[in-house]
Amino acid sequence: MYKLSFYFDNVLEGYWYIIPKEHPKLNIDILSYINEESEKLLKEEWFYGVKDNDGLSSLLGQVDNSFFGVTPYPTILYKAAYFWYTISTKQMFNNGNKRTALLTALLYLKLNGYSFDILNEVALYNISIDVANKKISFNQLYQYILRHSYIDFGFSRKILSGKNS
C-alpha cells in the first residue's frame, strides 16, 4: 500500500491510500464481442469479425509487457490509448475498426475506474477518423484521453468496500 499526500499552497489537504491491484485484462473474445456489438450500433449488414488474430494476440501481449525494466504503456490511460490507436491503425477486424477501437478504449477505462467525458460526439468521431488515418499521433491521442478522463470515485469506493457488482 502507498500513501499519497496532497498539498495545496504548501498546506497538506489530505491523503490517498493506493492499493496495488491487478487491473482487468481484455482478451480476443472480448474484443470480438465489442466488434460485433459495434456493428449492431449502425445496423450494418456486413461481414464483421476478426481479420488478424495474430495481430490481436500481439496487441494484448504488448499492452502489459515490460522490457528490461521499461514499461511502454505504464498507466491505464496509456493502455487505453494503445488499444484505440493500434486497433484503428492496424485494421485488425473486417469492419468497424474505428468504432471497435474507441469502444475498447472506453470500456478499458471504465473497467479500471475511469470515466471519459464525451462532450461532443462529432468531435469524438472526427478524432477516431483522424487516428485511423494517422493524422493524430499516439502521443496526441494519449493527450486527448488524458484531458477527457477522470477517476470515477464511486467505482473506487465499490472496489475498496468489496462490492464489485
GROMACS .gro file of N, CA and C in nm:
model
  495
    1MET      N    1   0.086  -0.116   0.000
    1MET     CA    2   0.000   0.000   0.000
    1MET      C    3   0.091   0.123   0.000
    2TYR      N    4   0.047   0.226  -0.072
    2TYR     CA    5   0.121   0.350  -0.080
    2TYR      C    6   0.035   0.462  -0.025
    3LYS      N    7   0.099   0.562   0.032
    3LYS     CA    8   0.028   0.679   0.083
    3LYS      C    9   0.069   0.799  -0.001
    4LEU      N   10  -0.030   0.864  -0.060
    4LEU     CA   11  -0.005   0.979  -0.146
    4LEU      C   12  -0.058   1.103  -0.074
    5SER      N   13   0.029   1.201  -0.052
    5SER     CA   14  -0.009   1.324   0.017
    5SER      C   15  -0.048   1.432  -0.083
    6PHE      N   16  -0.153   1.505  -0.053
    6PHE     CA   17  -0.198   1.614  -0.139
    6PHE      C   18  -0.176   1.747  -0.068
    7TYR      N   19  -0.105   1.836  -0.137
    7TYR     CA   20  -0.078   1.969  -0.084
    7TYR      C   21  -0.138   2.073  -0.177
    8PHE      N   22  -0.187   2.181  -0.119
    8PHE     CA   23  -0.233   2.297  -0.195
    8PHE      C   24  -0.178   2.419  -0.125
    9ASP      N   25  -0.104   2.500  -0.199
    9ASP     CA   26  -0.037   2.618  -0.141
    9ASP      C   27   0.045   2.579  -0.018
   10ASN      N   28   0.119   2.470  -0.031
   10ASN     CA   29   0.207   2.418   0.073
   10ASN      C   30   0.134   2.377   0.201
   11VAL      N   31   0.004   2.354   0.192
   11VAL     CA   32  -0.074   2.307   0.307
   11VAL      C   33  -0.124   2.166   0.275
   12LEU      N   34  -0.098   2.075   0.367
   12LEU     CA   35  -0.144   1.938   0.349
   12LEU      C   36  -0.296   1.935   0.352
   13GLU      N   37  -0.355   1.887   0.243
   13GLU     CA   38  -0.501   1.881   0.231
   13GLU      C   39  -0.556   1.742   0.264
   14GLY      N   40  -0.473   1.640   0.251
   14GLY     CA   41  -0.520   1.506   0.281
   14GLY      C   42  -0.433   1.401   0.215
   15TYR      N   43  -0.480   1.277   0.225
   15TYR     CA   44  -0.406   1.164   0.173
   15TYR      C   45  -0.494   1.076   0.088
   16TRP      N   46  -0.430   1.004  -0.002
   16TRP     CA   47  -0.492   0.891  -0.072
   16TRP      C   48  -0.407   0.771  -0.038
   17TYR      N   49  -0.473   0.661  -0.014
   17TYR     CA   50  -0.403   0.535   0.003
   17TYR      C   51  -0.421   0.455  -0.124
   18ILE      N   52  -0.311   0.412  -0.180
   18ILE     CA   53  -0.313   0.341  -0.307
   18ILE      C   54  -0.282   0.194  -0.279
   19ILE      N   55  -0.373   0.111  -0.320
   19ILE     CA   56  -0.358  -0.032  -0.301
   19ILE      C   57  -0.330  -0.094  -0.437
   20PRO      N   58  -0.211  -0.150  -0.457
   20PRO     CA   59  -0.182  -0.214  -0.586
   20PRO      C   60  -0.281  -0.329  -0.610
   21LYS      N   61  -0.339  -0.328  -0.726
   21LYS     CA   62  -0.439  -0.430  -0.760
   21LYS      C   63  -0.421  -0.464  -0.907
   22GLU      N   64  -0.432  -0.590  -0.937
   22GLU     CA   65  -0.425  -0.635  -1.077
   22GLU      C   66  -0.543  -0.574  -1.153
   23HIS      N   67  -0.515  -0.509  -1.264
   23HIS     CA   68  -0.624  -0.449  -1.340
   23HIS      C   69  -0.687  -0.553  -1.433
   24PRO      N   70  -0.815  -0.535  -1.463
   24PRO     CA   71  -0.881  -0.629  -1.554
   24PRO      C   72  -0.813  -0.632  -1.691
   25LYS      N   73  -0.807  -0.748  -1.748
   25LYS     CA   74  -0.743  -0.763  -1.879
   25LYS      C   75  -0.848  -0.796  -1.984
   26LEU      N   76  -0.824  -0.750  -2.103
   26LEU     CA   77  -0.910  -0.783  -2.216
   26LEU      C   78  -0.852  -0.905  -2.286
   27ASN      N   79  -0.936  -0.973  -2.364
   27ASN     CA   80  -0.889  -1.086  -2.442
   27ASN      C   81  -0.954  -1.083  -2.580
   28ILE      N   82  -0.917  -1.175  -2.666
   28ILE     CA   83  -0.967  -1.175  -2.804
   28ILE      C   84  -1.119  -1.192  -2.807
   29ASP      N   85  -1.173  -1.274  -2.719
   29ASP     CA   86  -1.319  -1.293  -2.717
   29ASP      C   87  -1.391  -1.162  -2.684
   30ILE      N   88  -1.338  -1.088  -2.589
   30ILE     CA   89  -1.399  -0.959  -2.553
   30ILE      C   90  -1.388  -0.861  -2.669
   31LEU      N   91  -1.271  -0.855  -2.731
   31LEU     CA   92  -1.252  -0.764  -2.845
   31LEU      C   93  -1.344  -0.803  -2.961
   32SER      N   94  -1.361  -0.932  -2.984
   32SER     CA   95  -1.453  -0.978  -3.090
   32SER      C   96  -1.596  -0.939  -3.058
   33TYR      N   97  -1.634  -0.952  -2.933
   33TYR     CA   98  -1.769  -0.914  -2.890
   33TYR      C   99  -1.791  -0.763  -2.910
   34ILE      N  100  -1.692  -0.683  -2.872
   34ILE     CA  101  -1.702  -0.538  -2.890
   34ILE      C  102  -1.718  -0.506  -3.039
   35ASN      N  103  -1.642  -0.574  -3.124
   35ASN     CA  104  -1.652  -0.552  -3.268
   35ASN      C  105  -1.792  -0.588  -3.319
   36GLU      N  106  -1.843  -0.702  -3.274
   36GLU     CA  107  -1.977  -0.744  -3.317
   36GLU      C  108  -2.084  -0.644  -3.272
   37GLU      N  109  -2.073  -0.599  -3.148
   37GLU     CA  110  -2.170  -0.502  -3.096
   37GLU      C  111  -2.157  -0.367  -3.166
   38SER      N  112  -2.035  -0.330  -3.203
   38SER     CA  113  -2.015  -0.202  -3.273
   38SER      C  114  -2.084  -0.204  -3.409
   39GLU      N  115  -2.088  -0.320  -3.471
   39GLU     CA  116  -2.157  -0.334  -3.599
   39GLU      C  117  -2.308  -0.315  -3.581
   40LYS      N  118  -2.360  -0.366  -3.470
   40LYS     CA  119  -2.503  -0.356  -3.444
   40LYS      C  120  -2.546  -0.212  -3.416
   41LEU      N  121  -2.453  -0.130  -3.368
   41LEU     CA  122  -2.486   0.010  -3.340
   41LEU      C  123  -2.538   0.082  -3.464
   42LEU      N  124  -2.479   0.050  -3.578
   42LEU     CA  125  -2.520   0.115  -3.703
   42LEU      C  126  -2.609   0.024  -3.787
   43LYS      N  127  -2.645  -0.091  -3.732
   43LYS     CA  128  -2.732  -0.187  -3.800
   43LYS      C  129  -2.683  -0.220  -3.941
   44GLU      N  130  -2.552  -0.237  -3.950
   44GLU     CA  131  -2.494  -0.272  -4.079
   44GLU      C  132  -2.505  -0.421  -4.104
   45GLU      N  133  -2.539  -0.456  -4.223
   45GLU     CA  134  -2.536  -0.596  -4.265
   45GLU      C  135  -2.404  -0.614  -4.338
   46TRP      N  136  -2.303  -0.647  -4.264
   46TRP     CA  137  -2.169  -0.651  -4.319
   46TRP      C  138  -2.093  -0.765  -4.255
   47PHE      N  139  -1.990  -0.806  -4.321
   47PHE     CA  140  -1.905  -0.911  -4.269
   47PHE      C  141  -1.815  -0.852  -4.161
   48TYR      N  142  -1.835  -0.894  -4.038
   48TYR     CA  143  -1.752  -0.846  -3.929
   48TYR      C  144  -1.676  -0.963  -3.870
   49GLY      N  145  -1.600  -0.936  -3.768
   49GLY     CA  146  -1.522  -1.040  -3.702
   49GLY      C  147  -1.373  -1.012  -3.715
   50VAL      N  148  -1.296  -1.098  -3.655
   50VAL     CA  149  -1.150  -1.081  -3.650
   50VAL      C  150  -1.090  -1.110  -3.787
   51LYS      N  151  -1.007  -1.018  -3.834
   51LYS     CA  152  -0.933  -1.036  -3.958
   51LYS      C  153  -0.788  -1.077  -3.930
   52ASP      N  154  -0.732  -1.026  -3.820
   52ASP     CA  155  -0.592  -1.050  -3.788
   52ASP      C  156  -0.580  -1.101  -3.644
   53ASN      N  157  -0.601  -1.231  -3.626
   53ASN     CA  158  -0.595  -1.291  -3.493
   53ASN      C  159  -0.456  -1.277  -3.431
   54ASP      N  160  -0.352  -1.297  -3.511
   54ASP     CA  161  -0.215  -1.284  -3.459
   54ASP      C  162  -0.188  -1.140  -3.415
   55GLY      N  163  -0.237  -1.043  -3.491
   55GLY     CA  164  -0.219  -0.903  -3.454
   55GLY      C  165  -0.288  -0.870  -3.323
   56LEU      N  166  -0.410  -0.923  -3.304
   56LEU     CA  167  -0.481  -0.900  -3.178
   56LEU      C  168  -0.408  -0.966  -3.061
   57SER      N  169  -0.357  -1.087  -3.083
   57SER     CA  170  -0.280  -1.155  -2.977
   57SER      C  171  -0.157  -1.074  -2.940
   58SER      N  172  -0.090  -1.020  -3.041
   58SER     CA  173   0.027  -0.937  -3.018
   58SER      C  174  -0.010  -0.810  -2.941
   59LEU      N  175  -0.118  -0.746  -2.981
   59LEU     CA  176  -0.166  -0.625  -2.913
   59LEU      C  177  -0.191  -0.654  -2.766
   60LEU      N  178  -0.260  -0.763  -2.737
   60LEU     CA  179  -0.293  -0.797  -2.598
   60LEU      C  180  -0.167  -0.830  -2.518
   61GLY      N  181  -0.068  -0.890  -2.582
   61GLY     CA  182   0.057  -0.919  -2.513
   61GLY      C  183   0.140  -0.795  -2.488
   62GLN      N  184   0.145  -0.706  -2.585
   62GLN     CA  185   0.229  -0.587  -2.574
   62GLN      C  186   0.177  -0.485  -2.475
   63VAL      N  187   0.047  -0.477  -2.459
   63VAL     CA  188  -0.010  -0.371  -2.375
   63VAL      C  189   0.035  -0.384  -2.229
   64ASP      N  190   0.063  -0.504  -2.183
   64ASP     CA  191   0.102  -0.524  -2.043
   64ASP      C  192   0.248  -0.564  -2.025
   65ASN      N  193   0.324  -0.574  -2.131
   65ASN     CA  194   0.462  -0.618  -2.121
   65ASN      C  195   0.555  -0.505  -2.078
   66SER      N  196   0.668  -0.547  -2.023
   66SER     CA  197   0.778  -0.454  -1.999
   66SER      C  198   0.905  -0.523  -2.045
   67PHE      N  199   1.000  -0.445  -2.088
   67PHE     CA  200   1.124  -0.497  -2.144
   67PHE      C  201   1.241  -0.428  -2.075
   68PHE      N  202   1.329  -0.508  -2.015
   68PHE     CA  203   1.448  -0.455  -1.949
   68PHE      C  204   1.412  -0.345  -1.849
   69GLY      N  205   1.302  -0.366  -1.777
   69GLY     CA  206   1.260  -0.270  -1.675
   69GLY      C  207   1.185  -0.150  -1.728
   70VAL      N  208   1.159  -0.145  -1.857
   70VAL     CA  209   1.085  -0.033  -1.916
   70VAL      C  210   0.946  -0.081  -1.956
   71THR      N  211   0.845  -0.011  -1.908
   71THR     CA  212   0.708  -0.043  -1.943
   71THR      C  213   0.658   0.061  -2.041
   72PRO      N  214   0.638   0.024  -2.168
   72PRO     CA  215   0.598   0.124  -2.268
   72PRO      C  216   0.463   0.189  -2.240
   73TYR      N  217   0.371   0.115  -2.179
   73TYR     CA  218   0.236   0.167  -2.150
   73TYR      C  219   0.211   0.151  -2.001
   74PRO      N  220   0.268   0.242  -1.921
   74PRO     CA  221   0.272   0.221  -1.775
   74PRO      C  222   0.142   0.251  -1.701
   75THR      N  223   0.049   0.322  -1.763
   75THR     CA  224  -0.073   0.359  -1.692
   75THR      C  225  -0.196   0.312  -1.768
   76ILE      N  226  -0.308   0.315  -1.701
   76ILE     CA  227  -0.436   0.278  -1.764
   76ILE      C  228  -0.463   0.369  -1.884
   77LEU      N  229  -0.433   0.498  -1.872
   77LEU     CA  230  -0.460   0.591  -1.983
   77LEU      C  231  -0.371   0.561  -2.103
   78TYR      N  232  -0.247   0.526  -2.079
   78TYR     CA  233  -0.158   0.487  -2.190
   78TYR      C  234  -0.209   0.359  -2.257
   79LYS      N  235  -0.252   0.264  -2.175
   79LYS     CA  236  -0.302   0.138  -2.229
   79LYS      C  237  -0.429   0.161  -2.313
   80ALA      N  238  -0.519   0.247  -2.264
   80ALA     CA  239  -0.641   0.279  -2.339
   80ALA      C  240  -0.604   0.345  -2.473
   81ALA      N  241  -0.507   0.435  -2.471
   81ALA     CA  242  -0.462   0.499  -2.595
   81ALA      C  243  -0.401   0.395  -2.689
   82TYR      N  244  -0.326   0.300  -2.634
   82TYR     CA  245  -0.265   0.196  -2.717
   82TYR      C  246  -0.372   0.110  -2.784
   83PHE      N  247  -0.475   0.071  -2.708
   83PHE     CA  248  -0.585  -0.005  -2.769
   83PHE      C  249  -0.649   0.075  -2.882
   84TRP      N  250  -0.685   0.199  -2.854
   84TRP     CA  251  -0.755   0.282  -2.952
   84TRP      C  252  -0.669   0.301  -3.076
   85TYR      N  253  -0.545   0.341  -3.055
   85TYR     CA  254  -0.457   0.373  -3.169
   85TYR      C  255  -0.426   0.248  -3.252
   86THR      N  256  -0.391   0.140  -3.186
   86THR     CA  257  -0.347   0.021  -3.258
   86THR      C  258  -0.460  -0.046  -3.335
   87ILE      N  259  -0.576  -0.060  -3.271
   87ILE     CA  260  -0.689  -0.123  -3.342
   87ILE      C  261  -0.731  -0.036  -3.460
   88SER      N  262  -0.731   0.096  -3.442
   88SER     CA  263  -0.770   0.187  -3.551
   88SER      C  264  -0.673   0.182  -3.668
   89THR      N  265  -0.545   0.182  -3.638
   89THR     CA  266  -0.446   0.195  -3.746
   89THR      C  267  -0.408   0.062  -3.808
   90LYS      N  268  -0.422  -0.047  -3.736
   90LYS     CA  269  -0.381  -0.178  -3.790
   90LYS      C  270  -0.495  -0.252  -3.859
   91GLN      N  271  -0.619  -0.205  -3.841
   91GLN     CA  272  -0.734  -0.266  -3.909
   91GLN      C  273  -0.738  -0.417  -3.886
   92MET      N  274  -0.753  -0.456  -3.761
   92MET     CA  275  -0.748  -0.597  -3.721
   92MET      C  276  -0.882  -0.669  -3.736
   93PHE      N  277  -0.988  -0.594  -3.767
   93PHE     CA  278  -1.120  -0.653  -3.786
   93PHE      C  279  -1.165  -0.630  -3.930
   94ASN      N  280  -1.259  -0.709  -3.976
   94ASN     CA  281  -1.307  -0.696  -4.113
   94ASN      C  282  -1.383  -0.565  -4.135
   95ASN      N  283  -1.448  -0.516  -4.032
   95ASN     CA  284  -1.524  -0.392  -4.042
   95ASN      C  285  -1.539  -0.335  -3.902
   96GLY      N  286  -1.563  -0.205  -3.893
   96GLY     CA  287  -1.590  -0.143  -3.764
   96GLY      C  288  -1.467  -0.119  -3.678
   97ASN      N  289  -1.351  -0.107  -3.739
   97ASN     CA  290  -1.227  -0.090  -3.662
   97ASN      C  291  -1.225   0.037  -3.579
   98LYS      N  292  -1.269   0.149  -3.636
   98LYS     CA  293  -1.268   0.276  -3.561
   98LYS      C  294  -1.362   0.269  -3.442
   99ARG      N  295  -1.481   0.215  -3.464
   99ARG     CA  296  -1.578   0.201  -3.354
   99ARG      C  297  -1.527   0.103  -3.250
  100THR      N  298  -1.474  -0.009  -3.295
  100THR     CA  299  -1.422  -0.109  -3.202
  100THR      C  300  -1.308  -0.051  -3.119
  101ALA      N  301  -1.220   0.022  -3.183
  101ALA     CA  302  -1.106   0.083  -3.114
  101ALA      C  303  -1.153   0.181  -3.007
  102LEU      N  304  -1.245   0.268  -3.043
  102LEU     CA  305  -1.297   0.366  -2.949
  102LEU      C  306  -1.370   0.297  -2.834
  103LEU      N  307  -1.458   0.203  -2.865
  103LEU     CA  308  -1.534   0.133  -2.760
  103LEU      C  309  -1.442   0.051  -2.669
  104THR      N  310  -1.337  -0.008  -2.726
  104THR     CA  311  -1.241  -0.083  -2.645
  104THR      C  312  -1.171   0.010  -2.547
  105ALA      N  313  -1.127   0.126  -2.593
  105ALA     CA  314  -1.061   0.222  -2.505
  105ALA      C  315  -1.156   0.268  -2.394
  106LEU      N  316  -1.280   0.299  -2.431
  106LEU     CA  317  -1.377   0.346  -2.331
  106LEU      C  318  -1.409   0.235  -2.229
  107LEU      N  319  -1.425   0.112  -2.276
  107LEU     CA  320  -1.451   0.000  -2.186
  107LEU      C  321  -1.332  -0.022  -2.093
  108TYR      N  322  -1.211  -0.018  -2.148
  108TYR     CA  323  -1.092  -0.039  -2.068
  108TYR      C  324  -1.081   0.067  -1.958
  109LEU      N  325  -1.109   0.191  -1.994
  109LEU     CA  326  -1.107   0.297  -1.893
  109LEU      C  327  -1.210   0.268  -1.784
  110LYS      N  328  -1.331   0.233  -1.825
  110LYS     CA  329  -1.440   0.207  -1.729
  110LYS      C  330  -1.407   0.090  -1.637
  111LEU      N  331  -1.356  -0.019  -1.695
  111LEU     CA  332  -1.320  -0.136  -1.615
  111LEU      C  333  -1.213  -0.106  -1.511
  112ASN      N  334  -1.135  -0.002  -1.537
  112ASN     CA  335  -1.024   0.033  -1.448
  112ASN      C  336  -1.051   0.158  -1.367
  113GLY      N  337  -1.178   0.196  -1.354
  113GLY     CA  338  -1.214   0.303  -1.262
  113GLY      C  339  -1.207   0.443  -1.316
  114TYR      N  340  -1.211   0.459  -1.448
  114TYR     CA  341  -1.209   0.592  -1.508
  114TYR      C  342  -1.339   0.618  -1.583
  115SER      N  343  -1.375   0.742  -1.591
  115SER     CA  344  -1.484   0.786  -1.677
  115SER      C  345  -1.425   0.877  -1.784
  116PHE      N  346  -1.496   0.887  -1.893
  116PHE     CA  347  -1.448   0.965  -2.008
  116PHE      C  348  -1.557   1.066  -2.044
  117ASP      N  349  -1.519   1.193  -2.048
  117ASP     CA  350  -1.614   1.298  -2.088
  117ASP      C  351  -1.634   1.296  -2.238
  118ILE      N  352  -1.755   1.271  -2.279
  118ILE     CA  353  -1.788   1.281  -2.421
  118ILE      C  354  -1.872   1.406  -2.436
  119LEU      N  355  -1.803   1.516  -2.460
  119LEU     CA  356  -1.870   1.644  -2.467
  119LEU      C  357  -1.927   1.671  -2.605
  120ASN      N  358  -1.866   1.611  -2.705
  120ASN     CA  359  -1.906   1.639  -2.842
  120ASN      C  360  -1.885   1.511  -2.925
  121GLU      N  361  -1.996   1.445  -2.958
  121GLU     CA  362  -1.986   1.319  -3.031
  121GLU      C  363  -1.925   1.336  -3.169
  122VAL      N  364  -1.954   1.448  -3.234
  122VAL     CA  365  -1.899   1.473  -3.368
  122VAL      C  366  -1.747   1.487  -3.360
  123ALA      N  367  -1.699   1.560  -3.261
  123ALA     CA  368  -1.554   1.576  -3.243
  123ALA      C  369  -1.489   1.442  -3.213
  124LEU      N  370  -1.555   1.359  -3.132
  124LEU     CA  371  -1.502   1.227  -3.099
  124LEU      C  372  -1.495   1.140  -3.225
  125TYR      N  373  -1.598   1.146  -3.306
  125TYR     CA  374  -1.600   1.072  -3.433
  125TYR      C  375  -1.485   1.119  -3.523
  126ASN      N  376  -1.467   1.250  -3.531
  126ASN     CA  377  -1.360   1.304  -3.616
  126ASN      C  378  -1.222   1.264  -3.564
  127ILE      N  379  -1.206   1.257  -3.434
  127ILE     CA  380  -1.078   1.212  -3.379
  127ILE      C  381  -1.054   1.067  -3.416
  128SER      N  382  -1.159   0.985  -3.409
  128SER     CA  383  -1.144   0.845  -3.446
  128SER      C  384  -1.102   0.830  -3.592
  129ILE      N  385  -1.158   0.911  -3.679
  129ILE     CA  386  -1.120   0.908  -3.820
  129ILE      C  387  -0.975   0.953  -3.837
  130ASP      N  388  -0.938   1.061  -3.767
  130ASP     CA  389  -0.801   1.112  -3.777
  130ASP      C  390  -0.699   1.011  -3.722
  131VAL      N  391  -0.736   0.939  -3.618
  131VAL     CA  392  -0.646   0.835  -3.565
  131VAL      C  393  -0.627   0.727  -3.670
  132ALA      N  394  -0.736   0.679  -3.726
  132ALA     CA  395  -0.728   0.571  -3.827
  132ALA      C  396  -0.646   0.613  -3.948
  133ASN      N  397  -0.654   0.741  -3.985
  133ASN     CA  398  -0.579   0.792  -4.100
  133ASN      C  399  -0.441   0.843  -4.062
  134LYS      N  400  -0.402   0.820  -3.937
  134LYS     CA  401  -0.271   0.860  -3.883
  134LYS      C  402  -0.245   1.010  -3.893
  135LYS      N  403  -0.351   1.088  -3.885
  135LYS     CA  404  -0.337   1.234  -3.878
  135LYS      C  405  -0.314   1.278  -3.734
  136ILE      N  406  -0.344   1.188  -3.641
  136ILE     CA  407  -0.319   1.211  -3.499
  136ILE      C  408  -0.221   1.104  -3.453
  137SER      N  409  -0.115   1.145  -3.388
  137SER     CA  410  -0.014   1.050  -3.340
  137SER      C  411  -0.063   0.982  -3.212
  138PHE      N  412   0.008   0.879  -3.175
  138PHE     CA  413  -0.024   0.811  -3.049
  138PHE      C  414  -0.018   0.910  -2.934
  139ASN      N  415   0.086   0.992  -2.928
  139ASN     CA  416   0.101   1.087  -2.817
  139ASN      C  417  -0.011   1.192  -2.815
  140GLN      N  418  -0.055   1.236  -2.933
  140GLN     CA  419  -0.167   1.330  -2.937
  140GLN      C  420  -0.295   1.264  -2.887
  141LEU      N  421  -0.316   1.139  -2.924
  141LEU     CA  422  -0.434   1.066  -2.876
  141LEU      C  423  -0.426   1.049  -2.725
  142TYR      N  424  -0.310   1.014  -2.675
  142TYR     CA  425  -0.292   1.000  -2.530
  142TYR      C  426  -0.327   1.131  -2.459
  143GLN      N  427  -0.279   1.242  -2.512
  143GLN     CA  428  -0.309   1.373  -2.451
  143GLN      C  429  -0.459   1.401  -2.453
  144TYR      N  430  -0.526   1.362  -2.560
  144TYR     CA  431  -0.671   1.380  -2.569
  144TYR      C  432  -0.741   1.297  -2.461
  145ILE      N  433  -0.700   1.172  -2.447
  145ILE     CA  434  -0.759   1.085  -2.345
  145ILE      C  435  -0.731   1.142  -2.206
  146LEU      N  436  -0.610   1.189  -2.185
  146LEU     CA  437  -0.571   1.247  -2.056
  146LEU      C  438  -0.659   1.366  -2.020
  147ARG      N  439  -0.690   1.451  -2.116
  147ARG     CA  440  -0.772   1.570  -2.092
  147ARG      C  441  -0.918   1.537  -2.066
  148HIS      N  442  -0.965   1.421  -2.114
  148HIS     CA  443  -1.108   1.389  -2.105
  148HIS      C  444  -1.140   1.275  -2.009
  149SER      N  445  -1.041   1.224  -1.940
  149SER     CA  446  -1.063   1.114  -1.846
  149SER      C  447  -1.050   1.163  -1.703
  150TYR      N  448  -1.127   1.102  -1.616
  150TYR     CA  449  -1.116   1.134  -1.474
  150TYR      C  450  -1.146   1.009  -1.392
  151ILE      N  451  -1.096   1.009  -1.271
  151ILE     CA  452  -1.116   0.894  -1.183
  151ILE      C  453  -1.261   0.891  -1.139
  152ASP      N  454  -1.321   0.774  -1.148
  152ASP     CA  455  -1.458   0.752  -1.103
  152ASP      C  456  -1.451   0.710  -0.956
  153PHE      N  457  -1.473   0.806  -0.866
  153PHE     CA  458  -1.457   0.778  -0.723
  153PHE      C  459  -1.562   0.680  -0.672
  154GLY      N  460  -1.681   0.680  -0.732
  154GLY     CA  461  -1.783   0.582  -0.695
  154GLY      C  462  -1.735   0.441  -0.721
  155PHE      N  463  -1.671   0.421  -0.835
  155PHE     CA  464  -1.614   0.291  -0.870
  155PHE      C  465  -1.507   0.253  -0.768
  156SER      N  466  -1.421   0.349  -0.733
  156SER     CA  467  -1.313   0.323  -0.637
  156SER      C  468  -1.369   0.284  -0.501
  157ARG      N  469  -1.476   0.350  -0.459
  157ARG     CA  470  -1.537   0.316  -0.330
  157ARG      C  471  -1.590   0.172  -0.332
  158LYS      N  472  -1.650   0.131  -0.444
  158LYS     CA  473  -1.701  -0.006  -0.455
  158LYS      C  474  -1.587  -0.107  -0.443
  159ILE      N  475  -1.475  -0.079  -0.508
  159ILE     CA  476  -1.361  -0.170  -0.503
  159ILE      C  477  -1.309  -0.181  -0.359
  160LEU      N  478  -1.294  -0.066  -0.294
  160LEU     CA  479  -1.241  -0.067  -0.157
  160LEU      C  480  -1.336  -0.134  -0.058
  161SER      N  481  -1.466  -0.124  -0.084
  161SER     CA  482  -1.562  -0.185   0.007
  161SER      C  483  -1.586  -0.332  -0.025
  162GLY      N  484  -1.532  -0.378  -0.138
  162GLY     CA  485  -1.551  -0.517  -0.178
  162GLY      C  486  -1.680  -0.543  -0.252
  163LYS      N  487  -1.753  -0.437  -0.288
  163LYS     CA  488  -1.880  -0.451  -0.361
  163LYS      C  489  -1.853  -0.428  -0.509
  164ASN      N  490  -1.805  -0.529  -0.578
  164ASN     CA  491  -1.766  -0.516  -0.719
  164ASN      C  492  -1.882  -0.530  -0.815
  165SER      N  493  -1.999  -0.561  -0.771
  165SER     CA  494  -2.110  -0.581  -0.864
  165SER      C  495  -2.188  -0.454  -0.886
   0.00000   0.00000   0.00000
